[in-house]
PDB file of C-alpha atoms in Angstrom:
ATOM      1  CA  MET A  84     -34.730  17.737 -33.797  1.00 54.00           C
ATOM      2  CA  LYS A  85     -35.470  19.956 -30.761  1.00 59.00           C
ATOM      3  CA  ASN A  86     -34.420  17.089 -28.475  1.00 57.00           C
ATOM      4  CA  ASN A  87     -31.101  16.779 -30.299  1.00 60.00           C
ATOM      5  CA  ARG A  88     -30.438  20.517 -29.954  1.00 67.00           C
ATOM      6  CA  ALA A  89     -31.257  20.393 -26.252  1.00 57.00           C
ATOM      7  CA  LEU A  90     -28.934  17.428 -25.788  1.00 53.00           C
ATOM      8  CA  VAL A  91     -26.107  19.135 -27.679  1.00 52.00           C
ATOM      9  CA  LEU A  92     -26.625  22.341 -25.683  1.00 48.00           C
ATOM     10  CA  PHE A  93     -26.578  20.356 -22.427  1.00 54.00           C
ATOM     11  CA  LEU A  94     -23.366  18.570 -23.410  1.00 49.00           C
ATOM     12  CA  ILE A  95     -21.671  21.844 -24.349  1.00 56.00           C
ATOM     13  CA  ILE A  96     -22.656  23.477 -21.053  1.00 56.00           C
ATOM     14  CA  PHE A  97     -21.539  20.369 -19.143  1.00 52.00           C
ATOM     15  CA  ALA A  98     -18.203  20.220 -20.941  1.00 53.00           C
ATOM     16  CA  VAL A  99     -17.484  23.904 -20.388  1.00 52.00           C
ATOM     17  CA  SER A 100     -18.533  23.986 -16.734  1.00 53.00           C
ATOM     18  CA  TYR A 101     -17.069  20.671 -15.536  1.00 47.00           C
ATOM     19  CA  PRO A 102     -13.321  20.707 -14.857  1.00 52.00           C
ATOM     20  CA  LEU A 103     -11.609  18.461 -17.369  1.00 47.00           C
ATOM     21  CA  GLU A 104      -9.298  16.883 -14.801  1.00 50.00           C
ATOM     22  CA  GLN A 105     -12.314  15.756 -12.747  1.00 46.00           C
ATOM     23  CA  LEU A 106     -13.941  14.257 -15.805  1.00 44.00           C
ATOM     24  CA  PHE A 107     -10.977  11.923 -16.291  1.00 53.00           C
ATOM     25  CA  ALA A 108      -9.836  11.609 -12.665  1.00 56.00           C
ATOM     26  CA  GLN A 109      -9.428   8.198 -11.083  1.00 68.00           C
ATOM     27  CA  ASP A 110      -9.100   7.107  -7.507  1.00 89.00           C
ATOM     28  CA  VAL A 111      -5.734   5.390  -7.367  1.00 97.00           C
ATOM     29  CA  THR A 112      -5.009   3.164  -4.396  1.00 98.00           C
ATOM     30  CA  THR A 113      -1.346   2.742  -3.509  1.00 98.00           C
ATOM     31  CA  VAL A 114      -0.111  -0.091  -1.305  1.00 99.00           C
ATOM     32  CA  PHE A 115       3.407  -0.060   0.138  1.00 99.00           C
ATOM     33  CA  PHE A 116       4.477  -3.591   1.063  1.00 99.00           C
ATOM     34  CA  VAL A 117       7.497  -3.883   3.354  1.00 99.00           C
ATOM     35  CA  ARG A 118       9.086  -6.751   5.170  1.00 99.00           C
ATOM     36  CA  HIS A 119       9.754  -6.232   8.866  1.00 99.00           C
ATOM     37  CA  ALA A 120      13.168  -4.808   9.693  1.00 99.00           C
ATOM     38  CA  GLU A 121      16.097  -6.822  11.041  1.00 99.00           C
ATOM     39  CA  LYS A 122      15.367  -8.860  14.159  1.00 98.00           C
ATOM     40  CA  VAL A 123      17.565  -9.616  17.184  1.00 98.00           C
ATOM     41  CA  ASP A 124      17.493 -13.390  16.751  1.00 97.00           C
ATOM     42  CA  SER A 125      15.697 -16.270  15.063  1.00 95.00           C
ATOM     43  CA  SER A 126      13.219 -16.985  17.863  1.00 97.00           C
ATOM     44  CA  SER A 127       9.520 -17.170  17.012  1.00 96.00           C
ATOM     45  CA  ASP A 128       8.619 -13.575  17.958  1.00 98.00           C
ATOM     46  CA  PRO A 129      11.750 -11.449  18.386  1.00 98.00           C
ATOM     47  CA  GLU A 130      12.068  -7.706  18.725  1.00 98.00           C
ATOM     48  CA  LEU A 131      13.996  -5.596  16.246  1.00 99.00           C
ATOM     49  CA  SER A 132      17.771  -5.333  16.442  1.00 99.00           C
ATOM     50  CA  GLU A 133      19.560  -1.975  16.564  1.00 99.00           C
ATOM     51  CA  GLU A 134      20.107  -2.303  12.813  1.00 98.00           C
ATOM     52  CA  GLY A 135      16.381  -2.936  12.423  1.00 99.00           C
ATOM     53  CA  LYS A 136      15.499   0.133  14.486  1.00 99.00           C
ATOM     54  CA  THR A 137      17.740   2.221  12.235  1.00 98.00           C
ATOM     55  CA  ARG A 138      15.957   0.789   9.190  1.00 98.00           C
ATOM     56  CA  VAL A 139      12.588   1.712  10.743  1.00 99.00           C
ATOM     57  CA  GLU A 140      13.764   5.315  11.091  1.00 98.00           C
ATOM     58  CA  SER A 141      14.662   5.312   7.387  1.00 98.00           C
ATOM     59  CA  LEU A 142      11.289   3.840   6.426  1.00 98.00           C
ATOM     60  CA  THR A 143       9.391   6.349   8.546  1.00 98.00           C
ATOM     61  CA  ALA A 144      11.326   9.266   7.054  1.00 97.00           C
ATOM     62  CA  MET A 145      10.808   7.914   3.542  1.00 96.00           C
ATOM     63  CA  LEU A 146       7.020   7.706   4.045  1.00 97.00           C
ATOM     64  CA  GLU A 147       6.693  11.005   5.908  1.00 97.00           C
ATOM     65  CA  LYS A 148       5.002  12.834   3.024  1.00 96.00           C
ATOM     66  CA  ALA A 149       3.116   9.836   1.633  1.00 95.00           C
ATOM     67  CA  SER A 150      -0.314  10.666   3.170  1.00 96.00           C
ATOM     68  CA  ILE A 151      -0.734   7.196   4.639  1.00 98.00           C
ATOM     69  CA  GLY A 152      -4.400   6.441   5.300  1.00 98.00           C
ATOM     70  CA  ALA A 153      -3.981   3.007   6.887  1.00 99.00           C
ATOM     71  CA  VAL A 154      -1.219   0.842   8.340  1.00 99.00           C
ATOM     72  CA  TYR A 155      -1.501  -2.933   8.620  1.00 99.00           C
ATOM     73  CA  SER A 156       0.815  -5.407  10.313  1.00 99.00           C
ATOM     74  CA  THR A 157       0.870  -9.092  11.055  1.00 98.00           C
ATOM     75  CA  ASP A 158       0.602  -9.842  14.769  1.00 98.00           C
ATOM     76  CA  TYR A 159       4.303 -10.158  15.556  1.00 99.00           C
ATOM     77  CA  ILE A 160       6.532  -7.868  17.592  1.00 99.00           C
ATOM     78  CA  ARG A 161       8.960  -7.327  14.699  1.00 99.00           C
ATOM     79  CA  THR A 162       6.258  -6.300  12.206  1.00 99.00           C
ATOM     80  CA  ARG A 163       4.426  -4.054  14.662  1.00 99.00           C
ATOM     81  CA  GLU A 164       7.710  -2.373  15.637  1.00 99.00           C
ATOM     82  CA  THR A 165       8.523  -1.832  11.955  1.00 99.00           C
ATOM     83  CA  CYS A 166       5.371   0.049  11.012  1.00 98.00           C
ATOM     84  CA  LYS A 167       4.168   1.566  14.302  1.00 99.00           C
ATOM     85  CA  PRO A 168       6.252   4.773  13.948  1.00 99.00           C
ATOM     86  CA  THR A 169       4.755   5.407  10.494  1.00 99.00           C
ATOM     87  CA  ALA A 170       1.239   4.858  11.859  1.00 99.00           C
ATOM     88  CA  GLU A 171       1.914   7.290  14.705  1.00 99.00           C
ATOM     89  CA  LEU A 172       3.425   9.874  12.361  1.00 98.00           C
ATOM     90  CA  HIS A 173       0.309   9.816  10.171  1.00 99.00           C
ATOM     91  CA  GLY A 174      -2.138   9.654  13.072  1.00 99.00           C
ATOM     92  CA  VAL A 175      -3.670   6.320  12.093  1.00 99.00           C
ATOM     93  CA  ASP A 176      -4.223   3.190  14.139  1.00 99.00           C
ATOM     94  CA  LEU A 177      -2.029   0.177  13.550  1.00 99.00           C
ATOM     95  CA  LYS A 178      -4.352  -2.584  12.364  1.00 99.00           C
ATOM     96  CA  LEU A 179      -3.570  -6.285  12.437  1.00 98.00           C
ATOM     97  CA  TYR A 180      -4.168  -8.634   9.532  1.00 97.00           C
ATOM     98  CA  ASP A 181      -3.661 -12.324   8.841  1.00 97.00           C
ATOM     99  CA  ASN A 182      -1.175 -12.679   5.991  1.00 92.00           C
ATOM    100  CA  ASN A 183      -2.665 -16.082   5.126  1.00 91.00           C
ATOM    101  CA  GLN A 184      -6.053 -14.523   4.347  1.00 93.00           C
ATOM    102  CA  ARG A 185      -5.622 -12.928   0.922  1.00 91.00           C
ATOM    103  CA  SER A 186      -9.250 -11.759   0.995  1.00 94.00           C
ATOM    104  CA  GLN A 187      -8.210  -9.296   3.714  1.00 97.00           C
ATOM    105  CA  LEU A 188      -6.025  -7.552   1.135  1.00 97.00           C
ATOM    106  CA  ASN A 189      -9.064  -7.027  -1.074  1.00 97.00           C
ATOM    107  CA  ASP A 190     -10.966  -5.674   1.934  1.00 98.00           C
ATOM    108  CA  MET A 191      -8.126  -3.221   2.694  1.00 98.00           C
ATOM    109  CA  VAL A 192      -8.089  -1.924  -0.862  1.00 97.00           C
ATOM    110  CA  ASN A 193     -11.868  -1.546  -0.923  1.00 96.00           C
ATOM    111  CA  GLU A 194     -12.003   0.197   2.458  1.00 98.00           C
ATOM    112  CA  TYR A 195      -9.188   2.617   1.629  1.00 98.00           C
ATOM    113  CA  ARG A 196      -9.830   3.102  -2.081  1.00 97.00           C
ATOM    114  CA  GLY A 197      -8.039   6.172  -3.360  1.00 97.00           C
ATOM    115  CA  GLU A 198      -5.679   6.255  -0.376  1.00 98.00           C
ATOM    116  CA  THR A 199      -2.206   5.000   0.468  1.00 98.00           C
ATOM    117  CA  ILE A 200      -1.786   1.914   2.650  1.00 99.00           C
ATOM    118  CA  LEU A 201       1.320   0.537   4.370  1.00 99.00           C
ATOM    119  CA  VAL A 202       1.359  -3.255   4.855  1.00 99.00           C
ATOM    120  CA  CYS A 203       4.145  -4.877   6.869  1.00 99.00           C
ATOM    121  CA  GLY A 204       4.735  -8.601   6.583  1.00 98.00           C
ATOM    122  CA  HIS A 205       7.421 -11.211   6.076  1.00 98.00           C
ATOM    123  CA  SER A 206       9.902 -12.506   3.493  1.00 98.00           C
ATOM    124  CA  ASN A 207       7.255 -14.802   2.032  1.00 98.00           C
ATOM    125  CA  SER A 208       4.014 -12.901   2.636  1.00 98.00           C
ATOM    126  CA  VAL A 209       5.088  -9.538   1.195  1.00 98.00           C
ATOM    127  CA  PRO A 210       5.845 -10.814  -2.332  1.00 98.00           C
ATOM    128  CA  ARG A 211       2.838 -13.151  -2.303  1.00 98.00           C
ATOM    129  CA  SER A 212       0.518 -10.362  -1.185  1.00 98.00           C
ATOM    130  CA  ALA A 213       1.830  -8.053  -3.908  1.00 99.00           C
ATOM    131  CA  ASN A 214       1.332 -10.831  -6.464  1.00 98.00           C
ATOM    132  CA  HIS A 215      -2.247 -11.264  -5.248  1.00 98.00           C
ATOM    133  CA  LEU A 216      -3.102  -7.599  -5.804  1.00 98.00           C
ATOM    134  CA  LEU A 217      -1.316  -7.581  -9.156  1.00 98.00           C
ATOM    135  CA  GLY A 218      -3.268 -10.642 -10.273  1.00 97.00           C
ATOM    136  CA  ARG A 219      -0.121 -12.337 -11.548  1.00 98.00           C
ATOM    137  CA  GLU A 220       3.103 -13.910 -10.305  1.00 98.00           C
ATOM    138  CA  VAL A 221       5.807 -11.250 -10.435  1.00 98.00           C
ATOM    139  CA  PHE A 222       7.742 -11.689  -7.192  1.00 98.00           C
ATOM    140  CA  GLU A 223       9.323 -14.692  -5.524  1.00 98.00           C
ATOM    141  CA  ASP A 224       9.845 -14.969  -1.777  1.00 98.00           C
ATOM    142  CA  PHE A 225      12.576 -12.641  -0.517  1.00 98.00           C
ATOM    143  CA  ASP A 226      15.871 -14.024   0.673  1.00 97.00           C
ATOM    144  CA  GLU A 227      15.759 -14.518   4.437  1.00 96.00           C
ATOM    145  CA  LYS A 228      18.667 -12.065   4.876  1.00 96.00           C
ATOM    146  CA  ASP A 229      17.118  -9.314   2.727  1.00 97.00           C
ATOM    147  CA  TYR A 230      15.190  -6.635   4.607  1.00 98.00           C
ATOM    148  CA  GLY A 231      15.412  -3.665   2.244  1.00 96.00           C
ATOM    149  CA  ASN A 232      12.682  -4.149  -0.366  1.00 97.00           C
ATOM    150  CA  ILE A 233       9.578  -2.035  -0.773  1.00 98.00           C
ATOM    151  CA  ILE A 234       7.014  -3.183  -3.308  1.00 99.00           C
ATOM    152  CA  ILE A 235       4.640  -0.410  -4.315  1.00 98.00           C
ATOM    153  CA  VAL A 236       1.450  -1.635  -5.961  1.00 99.00           C
ATOM    154  CA  THR A 237      -0.669   1.021  -7.652  1.00 98.00           C
ATOM    155  CA  ILE A 238      -4.285   0.065  -8.282  1.00 98.00           C
ATOM    156  CA  PRO A 239      -6.284   2.362 -10.572  1.00 97.00           C
ATOM    157  CA  THR A 240     -10.068   2.363 -10.631  1.00 92.00           C
ATOM    158  CA  THR A 241      -9.905   1.099 -14.197  1.00 92.00           C
ATOM    159  CA  GLY A 242      -7.063  -0.726 -15.846  1.00 94.00           C
ATOM    160  CA  GLU A 243      -4.389  -3.061 -14.591  1.00 96.00           C
ATOM    161  CA  PRO A 244      -2.452  -2.635 -11.350  1.00 98.00           C
ATOM    162  CA  THR A 245       1.219  -1.738 -11.714  1.00 98.00           C
ATOM    163  CA  TYR A 246       4.197  -2.088  -9.403  1.00 98.00           C
ATOM    164  CA  THR A 247       7.525  -0.570  -8.509  1.00 97.00           C
ATOM    165  CA  LEU A 248      10.248  -2.346  -6.541  1.00 98.00           C
ATOM    166  CA  LEU A 249      12.477  -0.064  -4.472  1.00 96.00           C
ATOM    167  CA  ARG A 250      15.302  -0.532  -1.982  1.00 95.00           C
ATOM    168  CA  TYR A 251      15.707   1.390   1.242  1.00 91.00           C
TER     169      TYR A 251
END
């Protein structure tokens, strides 16, 4: 009986002294997936076109207040040029990843749990990477002429990941 009273007293003190929002708080990891911006030509590793550079300015402005903790890009000029300004704005290094290694996505999420990550890829890798983190097939490959999608995957500590598809 004394043990039960002590336990109840402890729980009351704990409940009163511990902020309620911290009791139920979760670390939510947010991943912004973007395709590289428009390129100058169809060669194997082109730079961005003027239209692409304008799109990069829009992306950087859009993510200005997003508290980006990490920026990842495939190792191509067009993808690096797309996300480098955002990395510089947030004071983080631009890291390279292999879009064929889905396990690297899991590593990113684990390393930056509770933070926001920007991942820049391609018309096929962006939707496939988002599908991987969602654990289900939601997105098909983007049309080769479509550069304006942002897939935002939100990964809570508990529960199912969710997504939002935006245009910019």
